[in-house]
mmCIF file of C-alpha atoms in Angstrom:
data_model
loop_
_atom_site.group_PDB
_atom_site.id
_atom_site.type_symbol
_atom_site.label_atom_id
_atom_site.label_comp_id
_atom_site.label_asym_id
_atom_site.label_seq_id
_atom_site.Cartn_x
_atom_site.Cartn_y
_atom_site.Cartn_z
ATOM 1 C CA MET A 1 -29.929 36.987 26.875
ATOM 2 C CA THR A 2 -28.605 39.262 24.551
ATOM 3 C CA ARG A 3 -28.120 39.339 20.599
ATOM 4 C CA ASN A 4 -24.823 38.364 20.419
ATOM 5 C CA ASN A 5 -25.028 35.619 22.602
ATOM 6 C CA TYR A 6 -28.680 34.827 20.947
ATOM 7 C CA GLU A 7 -25.837 35.010 17.775
ATOM 8 C CA GLU A 8 -23.933 32.386 19.375
ATOM 9 C CA SER A 9 -25.877 30.202 20.534
ATOM 10 C CA LEU A 10 -27.546 29.536 16.411
ATOM 11 C CA LYS A 11 -23.662 28.668 15.800
ATOM 12 C CA GLY A 12 -23.430 26.741 18.359
ATOM 13 C CA LEU A 13 -26.506 24.375 16.755
ATOM 14 C CA TYR A 14 -24.638 24.917 13.765
ATOM 15 C CA HIS A 15 -21.104 23.157 14.751
ATOM 16 C CA ASP A 16 -22.976 20.748 17.072
ATOM 17 C CA THR A 17 -24.680 19.452 13.679
ATOM 18 C CA ILE A 18 -21.430 19.474 12.196
ATOM 19 C CA THR A 19 -20.085 17.523 14.277
ATOM 20 C CA MET A 20 -22.649 15.063 15.144
ATOM 21 C CA ALA A 21 -23.144 14.660 11.262
ATOM 22 C CA GLY A 22 -19.086 13.682 11.240
ATOM 23 C CA MET A 23 -20.092 11.046 13.648
ATOM 24 C CA VAL A 24 -22.346 9.810 11.593
ATOM 25 C CA GLU A 25 -20.510 9.617 8.265
ATOM 26 C CA ASN A 26 -17.621 7.881 9.992
ATOM 27 C CA ALA A 27 -20.080 5.406 11.659
ATOM 28 C CA LEU A 28 -21.120 4.247 8.446
ATOM 29 C CA ILE A 29 -17.816 4.451 6.864
ATOM 30 C CA GLN A 30 -16.727 2.315 9.426
ATOM 31 C CA ALA A 31 -19.710 0.038 9.524
ATOM 32 C CA MET A 32 -19.337 -0.830 5.510
ATOM 33 C CA LYS A 33 -15.353 -1.530 6.029
ATOM 34 C CA ALA A 34 -16.275 -4.006 9.235
ATOM 35 C CA VAL A 35 -18.538 -5.936 6.387
ATOM 36 C CA SER A 36 -16.155 -5.419 3.897
ATOM 37 C CA LYS A 37 -13.583 -7.202 6.239
ATOM 38 C CA GLY A 38 -15.632 -9.037 8.321
ATOM 39 C CA ASP A 39 -14.488 -7.517 11.074
ATOM 40 C CA ASP A 40 -16.251 -8.348 14.613
ATOM 41 C CA ALA A 41 -14.057 -6.224 16.953
ATOM 42 C CA LEU A 42 -14.838 -3.140 14.322
ATOM 43 C CA ALA A 43 -18.544 -3.626 14.622
ATOM 44 C CA HIS A 44 -19.168 -3.863 18.660
ATOM 45 C CA VAL A 45 -17.032 -0.638 18.562
ATOM 46 C CA ILE A 46 -19.612 1.170 15.987
ATOM 47 C CA ILE A 47 -22.327 -0.253 17.390
ATOM 48 C CA GLU A 48 -21.629 0.547 21.132
ATOM 49 C CA GLY A 49 -20.422 4.420 19.341
ATOM 50 C CA ASP A 50 -24.167 5.019 18.824
ATOM 51 C CA ALA A 51 -24.802 5.447 22.353
ATOM 52 C CA GLU A 52 -22.792 8.513 21.907
ATOM 53 C CA ILE A 53 -24.492 9.728 18.574
ATOM 54 C CA ASN A 54 -28.027 9.535 20.503
ATOM 55 C CA ALA A 55 -26.462 11.370 23.541
ATOM 56 C CA LYS A 56 -25.344 14.200 20.629
ATOM 57 C CA TYR A 57 -28.765 14.223 19.295
ATOM 58 C CA ASP A 58 -30.477 14.612 22.733
ATOM 59 C CA GLU A 59 -27.734 17.300 23.437
ATOM 60 C CA ILE A 60 -28.781 19.188 19.782
ATOM 61 C CA GLU A 61 -32.415 18.378 20.595
ATOM 62 C CA ALA A 62 -32.755 20.214 24.229
ATOM 63 C CA LYS A 63 -30.993 23.265 22.411
ATOM 64 C CA CYS A 64 -33.448 23.955 20.406
ATOM 65 C CA VAL A 65 -36.000 23.560 22.487
ATOM 66 C CA ASN A 66 -34.393 25.628 25.018
ATOM 67 C CA LEU A 67 -34.125 28.247 21.691
ATOM 68 C CA ILE A 68 -37.454 28.397 20.754
ATOM 69 C CA ALA A 69 -38.868 28.498 24.111
ATOM 70 C CA THR A 70 -36.605 31.170 25.247
ATOM 71 C CA GLN A 71 -35.878 33.302 22.717
ATOM 72 C CA GLN A 72 -39.306 32.582 19.980
ATOM 73 C CA PRO A 73 -37.211 33.107 17.227
ATOM 74 C CA LEU A 74 -38.453 34.023 13.860
ATOM 75 C CA ALA A 75 -38.243 34.177 9.821
ATOM 76 C CA ARG A 76 -35.363 32.539 8.494
ATOM 77 C CA ASP A 77 -33.616 31.977 12.455
ATOM 78 C CA LEU A 78 -36.878 29.783 13.295
ATOM 79 C CA ARG A 79 -36.369 28.443 10.005
ATOM 80 C CA LEU A 80 -33.001 27.255 11.173
ATOM 81 C CA VAL A 81 -33.825 26.055 14.423
ATOM 82 C CA VAL A 82 -36.818 23.657 13.408
ATOM 83 C CA SER A 83 -33.968 22.376 10.467
ATOM 84 C CA VAL A 84 -31.591 21.048 12.970
ATOM 85 C CA MET A 85 -34.075 19.466 14.648
ATOM 86 C CA ASN A 86 -35.303 17.952 11.289
ATOM 87 C CA ILE A 87 -31.596 17.119 10.156
ATOM 88 C CA ILE A 88 -30.432 15.307 13.835
ATOM 89 C CA VAL A 89 -33.593 13.369 13.182
ATOM 90 C CA ASP A 90 -32.052 12.032 10.357
ATOM 91 C CA LEU A 91 -28.384 11.561 11.049
ATOM 92 C CA GLU A 92 -29.850 10.056 14.279
ATOM 93 C CA ARG A 93 -31.530 7.153 12.159
ATOM 94 C CA MET A 94 -28.474 7.352 9.295
ATOM 95 C CA GLY A 95 -26.034 6.363 12.738
ATOM 96 C CA ASP A 96 -29.118 3.438 14.073
ATOM 97 C CA HIS A 97 -29.096 1.920 10.626
ATOM 98 C CA ALA A 98 -24.503 1.347 10.635
ATOM 99 C CA ALA A 99 -25.369 -0.099 14.303
ATOM 100 C CA ASP A 100 -28.556 -2.708 12.356
ATOM 101 C CA ILE A 101 -25.691 -3.180 9.815
ATOM 102 C CA CYS A 102 -23.231 -3.944 12.448
ATOM 103 C CA SER A 103 -25.570 -5.843 14.831
ATOM 104 C CA MET A 104 -26.477 -8.287 11.708
ATOM 105 C CA MET A 105 -22.774 -9.132 11.033
ATOM 106 C CA VAL A 106 -22.395 -10.448 14.601
ATOM 107 C CA GLU A 107 -25.222 -12.249 14.691
ATOM 108 C CA ALA A 108 -24.487 -13.697 10.986
ATOM 109 C CA GLY A 109 -21.042 -14.503 11.866
ATOM 110 C CA GLY A 110 -18.017 -14.296 9.477
ATOM 111 C CA ASP A 111 -18.661 -16.511 7.047
ATOM 112 C CA ALA A 112 -22.128 -14.557 5.846
ATOM 113 C CA TRP A 113 -19.668 -12.079 4.649
ATOM 114 C CA SER A 114 -17.199 -13.677 2.444
ATOM 115 C CA GLY A 115 -17.718 -12.478 -0.878
ATOM 116 C CA THR A 116 -19.323 -9.340 -0.671
ATOM 117 C CA GLU A 117 -18.885 -8.560 -4.199
ATOM 118 C CA PHE A 118 -22.515 -7.484 -4.540
ATOM 119 C CA ILE A 119 -22.506 -4.336 -2.287
ATOM 120 C CA PRO A 120 -19.621 -1.842 -2.906
ATOM 121 C CA GLU A 121 -21.531 -0.025 -5.446
ATOM 122 C CA MET A 122 -24.296 0.217 -3.303
ATOM 123 C CA THR A 123 -21.491 1.332 -0.457
ATOM 124 C CA GLN A 124 -20.235 3.947 -2.179
ATOM 125 C CA HIS A 125 -23.466 5.827 -3.867
ATOM 126 C CA THR A 126 -24.548 5.824 0.034
ATOM 127 C CA ILE A 127 -21.674 7.471 1.413
ATOM 128 C CA ASP A 128 -21.123 9.455 -1.564
ATOM 129 C CA LEU A 129 -24.949 10.582 -1.273
ATOM 130 C CA VAL A 130 -24.926 11.580 2.698
ATOM 131 C CA LYS A 131 -21.569 13.396 2.320
ATOM 132 C CA LYS A 132 -22.619 15.592 -0.258
ATOM 133 C CA ALA A 133 -25.953 16.243 1.672
ATOM 134 C CA ILE A 134 -24.020 17.038 4.602
ATOM 135 C CA ASP A 135 -21.545 19.226 2.535
ATOM 136 C CA ALA A 136 -24.704 21.110 1.722
ATOM 137 C CA TYR A 137 -25.887 21.885 5.094
ATOM 138 C CA ALA A 138 -21.424 22.647 6.261
ATOM 139 C CA TYR A 139 -21.658 25.067 3.518
ATOM 140 C CA ASN A 140 -25.093 26.324 3.053
ATOM 141 C CA ASP A 141 -25.668 25.442 -0.423
ATOM 142 C CA SER A 142 -28.943 24.551 -2.279
ATOM 143 C CA GLU A 143 -27.375 23.632 -5.437
ATOM 144 C CA LEU A 144 -25.707 20.754 -3.286
ATOM 145 C CA ALA A 145 -28.681 20.004 -1.766
ATOM 146 C CA GLU A 146 -30.306 19.636 -4.656
ATOM 147 C CA ALA A 147 -27.568 17.982 -6.347
ATOM 148 C CA VAL A 148 -28.707 15.542 -3.768
ATOM 149 C CA ARG A 149 -32.228 14.462 -5.810
ATOM 150 C CA THR A 150 -29.857 13.056 -8.776
ATOM 151 C CA MET A 151 -27.862 11.171 -6.222
ATOM 152 C CA GLU A 152 -30.810 9.453 -4.806
ATOM 153 C CA GLN A 153 -32.469 8.086 -7.785
ATOM 154 C CA GLU A 154 -29.090 6.921 -8.626
ATOM 155 C CA GLN A 155 -28.634 5.374 -5.303
ATOM 156 C CA ASP A 156 -32.265 3.339 -6.024
ATOM 157 C CA GLU A 157 -31.049 2.461 -8.627
ATOM 158 C CA ALA A 158 -28.003 0.657 -6.887
ATOM 159 C CA PHE A 159 -30.106 -0.648 -4.948
ATOM 160 C CA HIS A 160 -32.597 -2.584 -7.375
ATOM 161 C CA ALA A 161 -29.617 -3.692 -9.822
ATOM 162 C CA THR A 162 -27.428 -5.062 -6.249
ATOM 163 C CA VAL A 163 -31.422 -6.404 -4.925
ATOM 164 C CA GLU A 164 -30.857 -8.415 -8.225
ATOM 165 C CA ARG A 165 -27.700 -9.857 -7.926
ATOM 166 C CA ILE A 166 -28.194 -11.373 -5.006
ATOM 167 C CA VAL A 167 -30.952 -12.789 -5.350
ATOM 168 C CA CYS A 168 -29.454 -14.551 -8.930
ATOM 169 C CA ASP A 169 -27.205 -15.837 -6.900
ATOM 170 C CA MET A 170 -29.056 -16.974 -3.791
ATOM 171 C CA GLU A 171 -31.108 -18.526 -6.654
ATOM 172 C CA GLN A 172 -28.019 -20.159 -8.421
ATOM 173 C CA GLU A 173 -26.548 -21.262 -5.372
ATOM 174 C CA PRO A 174 -28.836 -22.024 -2.564
ATOM 175 C CA SER A 175 -25.922 -22.630 0.444
ATOM 176 C CA ARG A 176 -25.603 -18.932 0.219
ATOM 177 C CA VAL A 177 -29.264 -17.954 0.773
ATOM 178 C CA ARG A 178 -28.352 -17.550 4.585
ATOM 179 C CA ARG A 179 -25.414 -15.111 3.525
ATOM 180 C CA GLY A 180 -28.044 -13.647 0.479
ATOM 181 C CA VAL A 181 -30.567 -12.896 3.117
ATOM 182 C CA THR A 182 -28.157 -11.446 4.917
ATOM 183 C CA LEU A 183 -27.316 -9.555 2.371
ATOM 184 C CA LEU A 184 -30.645 -8.127 1.396
ATOM 185 C CA PHE A 185 -31.299 -6.459 4.907
ATOM 186 C CA VAL A 186 -27.764 -4.883 4.554
ATOM 187 C CA VAL A 187 -28.378 -3.067 1.457
ATOM 188 C CA LYS A 188 -32.537 -2.148 2.633
ATOM 189 C CA TYR A 189 -30.723 -0.457 5.330
ATOM 190 C CA LEU A 190 -28.133 0.787 2.838
ATOM 191 C CA GLU A 191 -31.537 2.490 1.121
ATOM 192 C CA ARG A 192 -32.913 3.828 4.059
ATOM 193 C CA ILE A 193 -29.803 5.603 4.532
ATOM 194 C CA GLY A 194 -29.765 7.148 1.066
ATOM 195 C CA ASP A 195 -33.594 8.945 2.342
ATOM 196 C CA HIS A 196 -32.501 9.844 5.513
ATOM 197 C CA ALA A 197 -29.732 12.110 3.682
ATOM 198 C CA ALA A 198 -32.325 13.020 0.975
ATOM 199 C CA ASN A 199 -34.194 14.181 3.744
ATOM 200 C CA LEU A 200 -31.249 16.155 5.087
ATOM 201 C CA GLY A 201 -30.666 17.782 1.874
ATOM 202 C CA GLU A 202 -35.409 18.950 2.216
ATOM 203 C CA SER A 203 -34.021 20.621 5.110
ATOM 204 C CA VAL A 204 -31.293 22.216 3.630
ATOM 205 C CA ILE A 205 -33.459 23.716 1.099
ATOM 206 C CA TYR A 206 -36.029 24.342 4.065
ATOM 207 C CA SER A 207 -33.652 26.564 5.778
ATOM 208 C CA LEU A 208 -32.475 28.532 3.239
ATOM 209 C CA THR A 209 -35.325 29.079 0.652
ATOM 210 C CA GLY A 210 -38.189 28.107 3.105
ATOM 211 C CA ARG A 211 -39.588 26.228 0.439
ATOM 212 C CA HIS A 212 -40.314 22.405 0.842
ATOM 213 C CA GLU A 213 -39.047 20.157 -1.038
ATOM 214 C CA LYS A 214 -39.441 16.676 -2.106
ATOM 215 C CA LEU A 215 -35.950 15.116 -3.030
ATOM 216 C CA ASN A 216 -36.647 11.506 -2.460
#
């Protein structure tokens, strides 16, 4: 492989990862749209679409392994490839959680999703956090990656506040216990997605600086 081909392979990894990130971000947004509207058809689209995210993960991972095996990248190039391998793991798990949310919705039935006024704030925090982390990677911006730390803390606060509201509602209205339990799982999945976004920010910082920093 010539130097030009090697550079193109690195650029290809970047573009493939951006594509996968876009797929995951869209899956999350559409999953929460399905929840807010009780849309079973849209939920099934997200569940079935998770296979495409998994396939993209396999494709990128194979390219990373091949590049390491054949080119033995060093220094910043090696950090870039290792970071991509870590980032796609977090992206794949975010996609899984979006599909998990939709699966729970389908299993619980539409009645469980009436009055989902407890989760919009948590949802928006999570989507904004994921977008920020993806932008940090897209623009190679360590400051954006650092900002993920603050947003992840805010998301944790939103998580605890949302859980408290759901539990309070369940205590006041026993008829809402079934819905409340389902919503607790949903917000837990959102919290986990936020954790993976923070991991993504850490990978960006490592790629750019060589520093391992915990953002969550």
